[in-house]
PDB file of C-alpha atoms and ligand atoms in Angstrom:
ATOM      1  CA  UNK A  11     168.291 111.591 166.465  1.00 46.00           C
ATOM      2  CA  UNK A  12     171.664 112.842 165.271  1.00 46.00           C
ATOM      3  CA  UNK A  13     172.028 113.888 161.643  1.00 48.00           C
ATOM      4  CA  UNK A  14     174.663 111.208 161.288  1.00 53.00           C
ATOM      5  CA  UNK A  15     172.520 108.326 162.504  1.00 66.00           C
ATOM      6  CA  UNK A  16     170.938 106.325 159.725  1.00 86.00           C
ATOM      7  CA  UNK A  17     167.316 105.572 160.406  1.00 92.00           C
ATOM      8  CA  UNK A  18     166.296 102.114 159.183  1.00 97.00           C
ATOM      9  CA  UNK A  19     162.660 102.297 158.204  1.00 98.00           C
ATOM     10  CA  UNK A  20     160.399  99.651 159.706  1.00 98.00           C
ATOM     11  CA  UNK A  21     156.989  98.840 158.233  1.00 98.00           C
ATOM     12  CA  UNK A  22     154.209  96.669 159.673  1.00 99.00           C
ATOM     13  CA  UNK A  23     151.588  95.282 157.299  1.00 99.00           C
ATOM     14  CA  UNK A  24     148.601  93.534 158.897  1.00 99.00           C
ATOM     15  CA  UNK A  25     147.174  90.476 157.162  1.00 98.00           C
ATOM     16  CA  UNK A  26     150.363  90.184 155.144  1.00 98.00           C
ATOM     17  CA  UNK A  27     150.628  86.427 154.830  1.00 98.00           C
ATOM     18  CA  UNK A  28     148.805  86.503 151.486  1.00 98.00           C
ATOM     19  CA  UNK A  29     147.031  88.633 148.927  1.00 98.00           C
ATOM     20  CA  UNK A  30     147.475  92.392 148.825  1.00 98.00           C
ATOM     21  CA  UNK A  31     149.203  92.542 152.191  1.00 98.00           C
ATOM     22  CA  UNK A  32     151.870  90.130 151.121  1.00 98.00           C
ATOM     23  CA  UNK A  33     152.470  91.964 147.835  1.00 98.00           C
ATOM     24  CA  UNK A  34     152.730  95.235 149.764  1.00 98.00           C
ATOM     25  CA  UNK A  35     155.237  93.696 152.161  1.00 98.00           C
ATOM     26  CA  UNK A  36     157.280  92.443 149.245  1.00 98.00           C
ATOM     27  CA  UNK A  37     157.392  95.869 147.600  1.00 98.00           C
ATOM     28  CA  UNK A  38     158.261  97.699 150.823  1.00 98.00           C
ATOM     29  CA  UNK A  39     161.077  95.204 151.440  1.00 98.00           C
ATOM     30  CA  UNK A  40     162.356  95.775 147.906  1.00 98.00           C
ATOM     31  CA  UNK A  41     162.597  99.484 148.783  1.00 98.00           C
ATOM     32  CA  UNK A  42     164.996  98.585 151.591  1.00 97.00           C
ATOM     33  CA  UNK A  43     162.637  98.704 154.559  1.00 98.00           C
ATOM     34  CA  UNK A  44     162.567  96.211 157.387  1.00 98.00           C
ATOM     35  CA  UNK A  45     159.146  94.657 156.951  1.00 98.00           C
ATOM     36  CA  UNK A  46     157.012  92.943 159.563  1.00 98.00           C
ATOM     37  CA  UNK A  47     154.450  90.491 158.252  1.00 98.00           C
ATOM     38  CA  UNK A  48     151.432  90.679 160.546  1.00 98.00           C
ATOM     39  CA  UNK A  49     149.656  87.319 160.444  1.00 98.00           C
ATOM     40  CA  UNK A  50     147.109  85.816 162.805  1.00 98.00           C
ATOM     41  CA  UNK A  51     148.478  82.347 162.094  1.00 98.00           C
ATOM     42  CA  UNK A  52     152.179  82.231 163.106  1.00 98.00           C
ATOM     43  CA  UNK A  53     153.041  79.492 160.637  1.00 98.00           C
ATOM     44  CA  UNK A  54     151.462  81.301 157.694  1.00 98.00           C
ATOM     45  CA  UNK A  55     153.349  84.420 158.747  1.00 98.00           C
ATOM     46  CA  UNK A  56     156.691  82.624 158.969  1.00 98.00           C
ATOM     47  CA  UNK A  57     156.141  80.968 155.591  1.00 98.00           C
ATOM     48  CA  UNK A  58     155.375  84.284 153.899  1.00 98.00           C
ATOM     49  CA  UNK A  59     158.370  86.005 155.514  1.00 98.00           C
ATOM     50  CA  UNK A  60     160.685  83.183 154.450  1.00 98.00           C
ATOM     51  CA  UNK A  61     159.291  83.188 150.907  1.00 98.00           C
ATOM     52  CA  UNK A  62     159.892  86.935 150.534  1.00 97.00           C
ATOM     53  CA  UNK A  63     163.334  86.734 152.164  1.00 96.00           C
ATOM     54  CA  UNK A  64     165.575  89.653 153.089  1.00 95.00           C
ATOM     55  CA  UNK A  65     164.853  91.809 156.128  1.00 98.00           C
ATOM     56  CA  UNK A  66     161.311  90.500 156.520  1.00 98.00           C
ATOM     57  CA  UNK A  67     159.983  89.038 159.777  1.00 98.00           C
ATOM     58  CA  UNK A  68     156.719  87.527 160.915  1.00 98.00           C
ATOM     59  CA  UNK A  69     154.773  89.006 163.821  1.00 98.00           C
ATOM     60  CA  UNK A  70     151.749  87.205 165.192  1.00 98.00           C
ATOM     61  CA  UNK A  71     148.874  89.657 165.070  1.00 98.00           C
ATOM     62  CA  UNK A  72     145.138  89.022 165.078  1.00 98.00           C
ATOM     63  CA  UNK A  73     143.551  92.438 164.687  1.00 98.00           C
ATOM     64  CA  UNK A  74     140.540  91.269 166.706  1.00 98.00           C
ATOM     65  CA  UNK A  75     142.697  89.958 169.559  1.00 98.00           C
ATOM     66  CA  UNK A  76     143.803  92.580 172.108  1.00 97.00           C
ATOM     67  CA  UNK A  77     146.390  90.216 173.638  1.00 97.00           C
ATOM     68  CA  UNK A  78     148.156  89.538 170.312  1.00 97.00           C
ATOM     69  CA  UNK A  79     148.040  93.233 169.390  1.00 98.00           C
ATOM     70  CA  UNK A  80     149.648  94.154 172.710  1.00 98.00           C
ATOM     71  CA  UNK A  81     152.258  91.399 172.355  1.00 98.00           C
ATOM     72  CA  UNK A  82     153.030  92.440 168.749  1.00 98.00           C
ATOM     73  CA  UNK A  83     153.602  96.065 169.807  1.00 98.00           C
ATOM     74  CA  UNK A  84     155.874  94.868 172.614  1.00 98.00           C
ATOM     75  CA  UNK A  85     157.878  92.702 170.217  1.00 98.00           C
ATOM     76  CA  UNK A  86     158.269  95.518 167.697  1.00 98.00           C
ATOM     77  CA  UNK A  87     159.447  97.816 170.469  1.00 98.00           C
ATOM     78  CA  UNK A  88     161.967  95.287 171.795  1.00 98.00           C
ATOM     79  CA  UNK A  89     163.342  94.225 168.412  1.00 97.00           C
ATOM     80  CA  UNK A  90     163.208  97.447 166.418  1.00 97.00           C
ATOM     81  CA  UNK A  91     162.400 100.300 168.818  1.00 97.00           C
ATOM     82  CA  UNK A  92     160.184 102.205 166.405  1.00 98.00           C
ATOM     83  CA  UNK A  93     157.814 101.965 163.453  1.00 98.00           C
ATOM     84  CA  UNK A  94     157.686 104.200 160.376  1.00 98.00           C
ATOM     85  CA  UNK A  95     154.847 102.674 158.379  1.00 99.00           C
ATOM     86  CA  UNK A  96     151.626 100.951 159.393  1.00 99.00           C
ATOM     87  CA  UNK A  97     149.507  99.418 156.644  1.00 99.00           C
ATOM     88  CA  UNK A  98     146.115  98.430 158.064  1.00 99.00           C
ATOM     89  CA  UNK A  99     145.412  95.824 155.417  1.00 98.00           C
ATOM     90  CA  UNK A 100     143.822  92.884 157.267  1.00 98.00           C
ATOM     91  CA  UNK A 101     140.198  92.641 156.255  1.00 98.00           C
ATOM     92  CA  UNK A 102     137.335  90.267 155.630  1.00 98.00           C
ATOM     93  CA  UNK A 103     134.378  90.441 153.278  1.00 97.00           C
ATOM     94  CA  UNK A 104     132.111  88.641 155.734  1.00 94.00           C
ATOM     95  CA  UNK A 105     130.776  86.422 152.948  1.00 94.00           C
ATOM     96  CA  UNK A 106     133.806  84.159 152.745  1.00 91.00           C
ATOM     97  CA  UNK A 107     135.726  83.590 149.542  1.00 91.00           C
ATOM     98  CA  UNK A 108     133.089  84.513 146.966  1.00 88.00           C
ATOM     99  CA  UNK A 109     133.022  86.917 144.067  1.00 91.00           C
ATOM    100  CA  UNK A 110     131.284  90.210 145.023  1.00 92.00           C
ATOM    101  CA  UNK A 111     128.282  89.298 142.820  1.00 90.00           C
ATOM    102  CA  UNK A 112     127.655  86.298 145.068  1.00 88.00           C
ATOM    103  CA  UNK A 113     127.723  88.171 148.388  1.00 91.00           C
ATOM    104  CA  UNK A 114     123.933  88.013 148.719  1.00 89.00           C
ATOM    105  CA  UNK A 115     124.142  87.256 152.442  1.00 94.00           C
ATOM    106  CA  UNK A 116     124.885  90.939 153.159  1.00 97.00           C
ATOM    107  CA  UNK A 117     121.747  92.367 151.564  1.00 97.00           C
ATOM    108  CA  UNK A 118     120.519  94.933 154.123  1.00 98.00           C
ATOM    109  CA  UNK A 119     116.936  93.672 154.584  1.00 98.00           C
ATOM    110  CA  UNK A 120     118.008  90.113 155.348  1.00 97.00           C
ATOM    111  CA  UNK A 121     121.555  90.365 156.739  1.00 98.00           C
ATOM    112  CA  UNK A 122     122.476  88.539 159.937  1.00 97.00           C
ATOM    113  CA  UNK A 123     123.533  91.159 162.455  1.00 98.00           C
ATOM    114  CA  UNK A 124     126.304  88.902 163.742  1.00 98.00           C
ATOM    115  CA  UNK A 125     127.916  89.026 160.324  1.00 97.00           C
ATOM    116  CA  UNK A 126     127.865  92.817 160.342  1.00 98.00           C
ATOM    117  CA  UNK A 127     129.413  92.772 163.807  1.00 98.00           C
ATOM    118  CA  UNK A 128     132.171  90.385 162.717  1.00 98.00           C
ATOM    119  CA  UNK A 129     133.036  92.475 159.673  1.00 98.00           C
ATOM    120  CA  UNK A 130     133.177  95.704 161.684  1.00 98.00           C
ATOM    121  CA  UNK A 131     135.227  93.941 164.378  1.00 98.00           C
ATOM    122  CA  UNK A 132     137.978  93.207 161.832  1.00 98.00           C
ATOM    123  CA  UNK A 133     137.691  96.010 159.279  1.00 98.00           C
ATOM    124  CA  UNK A 134     136.979  98.922 161.648  1.00 98.00           C
ATOM    125  CA  UNK A 135     137.520  98.151 165.346  1.00 98.00           C
ATOM    126  CA  UNK A 136     140.644  96.132 164.495  1.00 98.00           C
ATOM    127  CA  UNK A 137     142.132  99.155 162.750  1.00 99.00           C
ATOM    128  CA  UNK A 138     141.546 101.374 165.785  1.00 99.00           C
ATOM    129  CA  UNK A 139     143.019  98.773 168.135  1.00 98.00           C
ATOM    130  CA  UNK A 140     146.143  98.145 166.037  1.00 99.00           C
ATOM    131  CA  UNK A 141     146.700 101.816 165.218  1.00 99.00           C
ATOM    132  CA  UNK A 142     146.449 102.901 168.838  1.00 98.00           C
ATOM    133  CA  UNK A 143     148.781 100.121 169.986  1.00 98.00           C
ATOM    134  CA  UNK A 144     151.365 101.125 167.364  1.00 98.00           C
ATOM    135  CA  UNK A 145     151.069 104.911 167.723  1.00 98.00           C
ATOM    136  CA  UNK A 146     153.747 105.229 170.433  1.00 98.00           C
ATOM    137  CA  UNK A 147     156.183 103.429 168.093  1.00 98.00           C
ATOM    138  CA  UNK A 148     155.115 105.499 165.070  1.00 98.00           C
ATOM    139  CA  UNK A 149     155.663 108.678 167.082  1.00 98.00           C
ATOM    140  CA  UNK A 150     159.361 107.774 167.157  1.00 98.00           C
ATOM    141  CA  UNK A 151     159.529 107.964 163.357  1.00 98.00           C
ATOM    142  CA  UNK A 152     160.701 111.138 161.634  1.00 97.00           C
ATOM    143  CA  UNK A 153     158.048 110.551 158.938  1.00 98.00           C
ATOM    144  CA  UNK A 154     155.208 108.325 160.164  1.00 98.00           C
ATOM    145  CA  UNK A 155     152.767 107.011 157.544  1.00 98.00           C
ATOM    146  CA  UNK A 156     149.516 105.109 158.023  1.00 99.00           C
ATOM    147  CA  UNK A 157     147.682 103.491 155.131  1.00 99.00           C
ATOM    148  CA  UNK A 158     144.172 102.139 155.638  1.00 99.00           C
ATOM    149  CA  UNK A 159     143.184  99.651 152.969  1.00 99.00           C
ATOM    150  CA  UNK A 160     139.734 100.681 151.867  1.00 98.00           C
ATOM    151  CA  UNK A 161     137.798  99.987 148.671  1.00 98.00           C
ATOM    152  CA  UNK A 162     136.004 101.813 145.871  1.00 98.00           C
ATOM    153  CA  UNK A 163     132.903 100.288 147.491  1.00 97.00           C
ATOM    154  CA  UNK A 164     133.478 102.690 150.416  1.00 97.00           C
ATOM    155  CA  UNK A 165     132.768 105.665 148.186  1.00 98.00           C
ATOM    156  CA  UNK A 166     129.283 107.048 148.900  1.00 98.00           C
ATOM    157  CA  UNK A 167     129.612 109.105 145.715  1.00 97.00           C
ATOM    158  CA  UNK A 168     130.137 105.959 143.638  1.00 97.00           C
ATOM    159  CA  UNK A 169     127.665 103.672 145.402  1.00 97.00           C
ATOM    160  CA  UNK A 170     124.852 106.267 145.540  1.00 96.00           C
ATOM    161  CA  UNK A 171     125.026 106.815 141.782  1.00 96.00           C
ATOM    162  CA  UNK A 172     122.310 104.617 140.234  1.00 94.00           C
ATOM    163  CA  UNK A 173     124.318 104.577 137.009  1.00 94.00           C
ATOM    164  CA  UNK A 174     127.659 104.089 138.769  1.00 93.00           C
ATOM    165  CA  UNK A 175     130.139 101.288 138.092  1.00 92.00           C
ATOM    166  CA  UNK A 176     129.150  99.222 141.164  1.00 93.00           C
ATOM    167  CA  UNK A 177     125.366  99.161 140.663  1.00 90.00           C
ATOM    168  CA  UNK A 178     125.449  95.554 139.461  1.00 90.00           C
ATOM    169  CA  UNK A 179     126.676  94.327 142.844  1.00 93.00           C
ATOM    170  CA  UNK A 180     124.243  93.185 145.535  1.00 95.00           C
ATOM    171  CA  UNK A 181     123.625  95.827 148.225  1.00 96.00           C
ATOM    172  CA  UNK A 182     125.753  95.304 151.323  1.00 97.00           C
ATOM    173  CA  UNK A 183     125.077  96.110 154.974  1.00 98.00           C
ATOM    174  CA  UNK A 184     128.437  94.757 156.136  1.00 98.00           C
ATOM    175  CA  UNK A 185     131.570  95.064 153.974  1.00 98.00           C
ATOM    176  CA  UNK A 186     130.656  98.283 152.169  1.00 98.00           C
ATOM    177  CA  UNK A 187     129.613 100.249 155.282  1.00 98.00           C
ATOM    178  CA  UNK A 188     132.669  98.924 157.133  1.00 98.00           C
ATOM    179  CA  UNK A 189     134.962 100.442 154.522  1.00 98.00           C
ATOM    180  CA  UNK A 190     132.980 103.710 154.538  1.00 98.00           C
ATOM    181  CA  UNK A 191     133.507 103.818 158.323  1.00 98.00           C
ATOM    182  CA  UNK A 192     137.202 103.127 157.738  1.00 99.00           C
ATOM    183  CA  UNK A 193     137.356 106.108 155.378  1.00 98.00           C
ATOM    184  CA  UNK A 194     135.797 108.325 158.031  1.00 98.00           C
ATOM    185  CA  UNK A 195     138.257 107.029 160.622  1.00 98.00           C
ATOM    186  CA  UNK A 196     141.102 107.807 158.234  1.00 99.00           C
ATOM    187  CA  UNK A 197     140.067 111.460 158.139  1.00 98.00           C
ATOM    188  CA  UNK A 198     139.667 111.606 161.917  1.00 98.00           C
ATOM    189  CA  UNK A 199     143.128 110.128 162.564  1.00 99.00           C
ATOM    190  CA  UNK A 200     144.638 112.402 159.915  1.00 98.00           C
ATOM    191  CA  UNK A 201     143.088 115.451 161.596  1.00 98.00           C
ATOM    192  CA  UNK A 202     144.307 114.446 165.040  1.00 98.00           C
ATOM    193  CA  UNK A 203     147.830 113.557 163.920  1.00 98.00           C
ATOM    194  CA  UNK A 204     148.468 116.261 161.296  1.00 98.00           C
ATOM    195  CA  UNK A 205     150.306 118.467 163.791  1.00 97.00           C
ATOM    196  CA  UNK A 206     152.625 115.547 164.614  1.00 97.00           C
ATOM    197  CA  UNK A 207     153.778 115.043 161.033  1.00 97.00           C
ATOM    198  CA  UNK A 208     151.734 111.913 160.335  1.00 98.00           C
ATOM    199  CA  UNK A 209     150.311 111.313 156.871  1.00 98.00           C
ATOM    200  CA  UNK A 210     147.232 109.088 157.136  1.00 99.00           C
ATOM    201  CA  UNK A 211     145.413 108.051 153.973  1.00 99.00           C
ATOM    202  CA  UNK A 212     142.929 105.491 152.686  1.00 99.00           C
ATOM    203  CA  UNK A 213     143.685 103.398 149.596  1.00 98.00           C
ATOM    204  CA  UNK A 214     141.374 101.788 147.054  1.00 98.00           C
ATOM    205  CA  UNK A 215     143.463  99.034 145.462  1.00 98.00           C
ATOM    206  CA  UNK A 216     140.995  98.198 142.683  1.00 98.00           C
ATOM    207  CA  UNK A 217     139.568  94.755 141.942  1.00 97.00           C
ATOM    208  CA  UNK A 218     142.463  92.436 142.761  1.00 98.00           C
ATOM    209  CA  UNK A 219     142.790  88.698 142.191  1.00 97.00           C
ATOM    210  CA  UNK A 220     142.915  87.294 145.760  1.00 97.00           C
ATOM    211  CA  UNK A 221     141.204  84.679 147.935  1.00 94.00           C
ATOM    212  CA  UNK A 222     138.823  87.359 149.251  1.00 95.00           C
ATOM    213  CA  UNK A 223     136.925  87.498 145.948  1.00 94.00           C
ATOM    214  CA  UNK A 224     137.552  83.882 144.972  1.00 93.00           C
ATOM    215  CA  UNK A 225     140.122  85.097 142.443  1.00 96.00           C
ATOM    216  CA  UNK A 226     137.641  87.012 140.320  1.00 94.00           C
ATOM    217  CA  UNK A 227     139.663  90.276 140.390  1.00 95.00           C
ATOM    218  CA  UNK A 228     141.429  91.471 137.244  1.00 97.00           C
ATOM    219  CA  UNK A 229     144.497  93.120 138.838  1.00 98.00           C
ATOM    220  CA  UNK A 230     147.436  91.183 140.234  1.00 98.00           C
ATOM    221  CA  UNK A 231     148.211  91.664 143.954  1.00 98.00           C
ATOM    222  CA  UNK A 232     151.408  93.446 142.900  1.00 98.00           C
ATOM    223  CA  UNK A 233     149.390  95.927 140.815  1.00 98.00           C
ATOM    224  CA  UNK A 234     146.851  96.486 143.589  1.00 98.00           C
ATOM    225  CA  UNK A 235     149.634  97.012 146.129  1.00 98.00           C
ATOM    226  CA  UNK A 236     151.202  99.897 144.205  1.00 98.00           C
ATOM    227  CA  UNK A 237     148.910 102.602 145.638  1.00 98.00           C
ATOM    228  CA  UNK A 238     149.376 101.189 149.147  1.00 98.00           C
ATOM    229  CA  UNK A 239     153.147 101.401 148.762  1.00 98.00           C
ATOM    230  CA  UNK A 240     152.894 104.896 147.266  1.00 98.00           C
ATOM    231  CA  UNK A 241     150.896 106.142 150.281  1.00 98.00           C
ATOM    232  CA  UNK A 242     153.258 104.329 152.673  1.00 98.00           C
ATOM    233  CA  UNK A 243     156.252 106.157 151.222  1.00 98.00           C
ATOM    234  CA  UNK A 244     154.877 109.687 150.729  1.00 98.00           C
ATOM    235  CA  UNK A 245     157.311 112.556 151.074  1.00 98.00           C
ATOM    236  CA  UNK A 246     156.796 115.306 153.652  1.00 97.00           C
ATOM    237  CA  UNK A 247     154.721 117.311 151.159  1.00 97.00           C
ATOM    238  CA  UNK A 248     152.321 114.393 150.588  1.00 98.00           C
ATOM    239  CA  UNK A 249     148.601 114.511 151.334  1.00 98.00           C
ATOM    240  CA  UNK A 250     146.890 113.431 154.542  1.00 98.00           C
ATOM    241  CA  UNK A 251     143.254 112.569 155.156  1.00 98.00           C
ATOM    242  CA  UNK A 252     142.755 111.550 151.525  1.00 98.00           C
ATOM    243  CA  UNK A 253     141.331 108.599 149.605  1.00 98.00           C
ATOM    244  CA  UNK A 254     143.346 107.429 146.606  1.00 98.00           C
ATOM    245  CA  UNK A 255     143.489 104.741 143.954  1.00 98.00           C
ATOM    246  CA  UNK A 256     146.244 104.272 141.397  1.00 98.00           C
ATOM    247  CA  UNK A 257     144.286 106.701 139.182  1.00 98.00           C
ATOM    248  CA  UNK A 258     144.327 109.508 141.775  1.00 98.00           C
ATOM    249  CA  UNK A 259     141.811 110.783 144.347  1.00 98.00           C
ATOM    250  CA  UNK A 260     138.628 108.721 144.747  1.00 98.00           C
ATOM    251  CA  UNK A 261     135.443 110.696 145.504  1.00 98.00           C
ATOM    252  CA  UNK A 262     134.239 110.183 149.093  1.00 98.00           C
TER     253      UNK A 262
HETATM  254  N1  NAP B  23     140.973  91.992 146.564  1.00 96.41           N
HETATM  255  C1  NAP B  23     140.305  93.090 146.252  1.00 96.41           C
HETATM  256  O1  NAP B  23     139.804  93.252 145.122  1.00 96.41           O
HETATM  257  C2  NAP B  23     140.137  94.183 147.267  1.00 96.41           C
HETATM  258  C3  NAP B  23     139.500  95.365 146.857  1.00 96.41           C
HETATM  259  C4  NAP B  23     139.348  96.388 147.766  1.00 96.41           C
HETATM  260  C5  NAP B  23     139.841  96.256 149.028  1.00 96.41           C
HETATM  261  N2  NAP B  23     140.439  95.105 149.428  1.00 96.41           N
HETATM  262  C6  NAP B  23     140.943  95.013 150.793  1.00 96.41           C
HETATM  263  O2  NAP B  23     142.288  94.620 150.774  1.00 96.41           O
HETATM  264  C7  NAP B  23     142.625  94.010 152.010  1.00 96.41           C
HETATM  265  C8  NAP B  23     143.346  92.713 151.726  1.00 96.41           C
HETATM  266  O3  NAP B  23     142.440  91.838 151.084  1.00 96.41           O
HETATM  267  P1  NAP B  23     142.870  90.713 150.049  1.00 96.41           P
HETATM  268  O4  NAP B  23     142.022  90.868 148.864  1.00 96.41           O
HETATM  269  O5  NAP B  23     144.341  90.643 149.923  1.00 96.41           O
HETATM  270  O6  NAP B  23     142.291  89.429 150.830  1.00 96.41           O
HETATM  271  P2  NAP B  23     142.951  88.079 151.328  1.00 96.41           P
HETATM  272  O7  NAP B  23     143.860  87.486 150.316  1.00 96.41           O
HETATM  273  O8  NAP B  23     141.783  87.292 151.835  1.00 96.41           O
HETATM  274  O9  NAP B  23     143.859  88.557 152.555  1.00 96.41           O
HETATM  275  C9  NAP B  23     143.283  89.040 153.725  1.00 96.41           C
HETATM  276  C10 NAP B  23     144.346  89.021 154.799  1.00 96.41           C
HETATM  277  O10 NAP B  23     143.770  89.536 156.010  1.00 96.41           O
HETATM  278  C11 NAP B  23     144.048  88.607 157.024  1.00 96.41           C
HETATM  279  N3  NAP B  23     143.076  88.693 158.104  1.00 96.41           N
HETATM  280  C12 NAP B  23     141.743  88.533 158.096  1.00 96.41           C
HETATM  281  N4  NAP B  23     141.244  88.670 159.324  1.00 96.41           N
HETATM  282  C13 NAP B  23     142.299  88.940 160.147  1.00 96.41           C
HETATM  283  C14 NAP B  23     142.444  89.176 161.527  1.00 96.41           C
HETATM  284  N5  NAP B  23     141.397  89.146 162.366  1.00 96.41           N
HETATM  285  N6  NAP B  23     143.671  89.439 162.007  1.00 96.41           N
HETATM  286  C15 NAP B  23     144.747  89.468 161.188  1.00 96.41           C
HETATM  287  N7  NAP B  23     144.687  89.206 159.886  1.00 96.41           N
HETATM  288  C16 NAP B  23     143.464  88.948 159.379  1.00 96.41           C
HETATM  289  C17 NAP B  23     144.039  87.247 156.351  1.00 96.41           C
HETATM  290  O11 NAP B  23     144.660  86.275 157.169  1.00 96.41           O
HETATM  291  P3  NAP B  23     144.336  84.688 157.031  1.00 96.41           P
HETATM  292  O12 NAP B  23     145.179  84.172 155.890  1.00 96.41           O
HETATM  293  O13 NAP B  23     144.716  84.152 158.357  1.00 96.41           O
HETATM  294  O14 NAP B  23     142.867  84.567 156.737  1.00 96.41           O
HETATM  295  C18 NAP B  23     144.845  87.603 155.122  1.00 96.41           C
HETATM  296  O15 NAP B  23     146.216  87.661 155.422  1.00 96.41           O
HETATM  297  C19 NAP B  23     141.324  93.863 152.777  1.00 96.41           C
HETATM  298  O16 NAP B  23     141.181  94.907 153.713  1.00 96.41           O
HETATM  299  C20 NAP B  23     140.275  93.982 151.686  1.00 96.41           C
HETATM  300  O17 NAP B  23     139.031  94.435 152.175  1.00 96.41           O
HETATM  301  C21 NAP B  23     140.610  94.060 148.576  1.00 96.41           C
END
């Protein structure tokens, strides 16, 4: 790229039709980026893009659907030619829209294995599938950034502390291990891509008021999105292979 060419930054946020993803999309657009709202339901995606306005476009993307992932990557290539930011935000709890205290269907000794599989399919395998499909486009960015939306629940240091802040929650064999696996993946991608200038980090947004916890969270989506946006816009001297909340590094 010539020094005189301006590079318009393009960001893709998965699961961006609502909740944290949508707030992240809104903030990235406000920073002047072209933002692609990944949504598995095209209509919900279009509605969110229209509501945000500006240079924001919907892309149909089900992170568990190889055909839509492939088609989304093709569309991004044809319309924009490259990608600078990928926020792997799409995720499910597995228990539906309940507050974490009520997620008793993931208790390890009685969990349905199919639920564990479904959660890993979205929260872990979906991230690998989307990331790998988008990597050729990210490699065309002068400063590629990948943000994996994790959770404080992913922290083995926090969850293994019997006096820790999450001890009141039911044990989980699905959501919590899926986010711990996502943290491990974050480090593995960061290690592989460090030499290519990628910064790959995991974010813990905090307890955010969204459908996923039946609106029991105490932070607004805009507040929760701040650390995602920070990690999506890191300068060249920023960290890679880390795990961060708005308060700083989160123990693994
Ligand atoms: N809220 C919190 O307190 C909290 C805390 C820690 C981490 N997180 C994480 O933050 C992320 C966003 O969650 P949220 O709280 O904003 O929940 P949310 O409001 O339920 O949003 C989840 C988003 O993911 C999308 N999604 C789910 N499965 C998908 C799939 N297979 N393909 C594409 N999109 C899919 C949903 O699309 P539909 O509208 O089509 O269902 C929706 O857009 C998740 O990874 C979650 O684990 C949230």
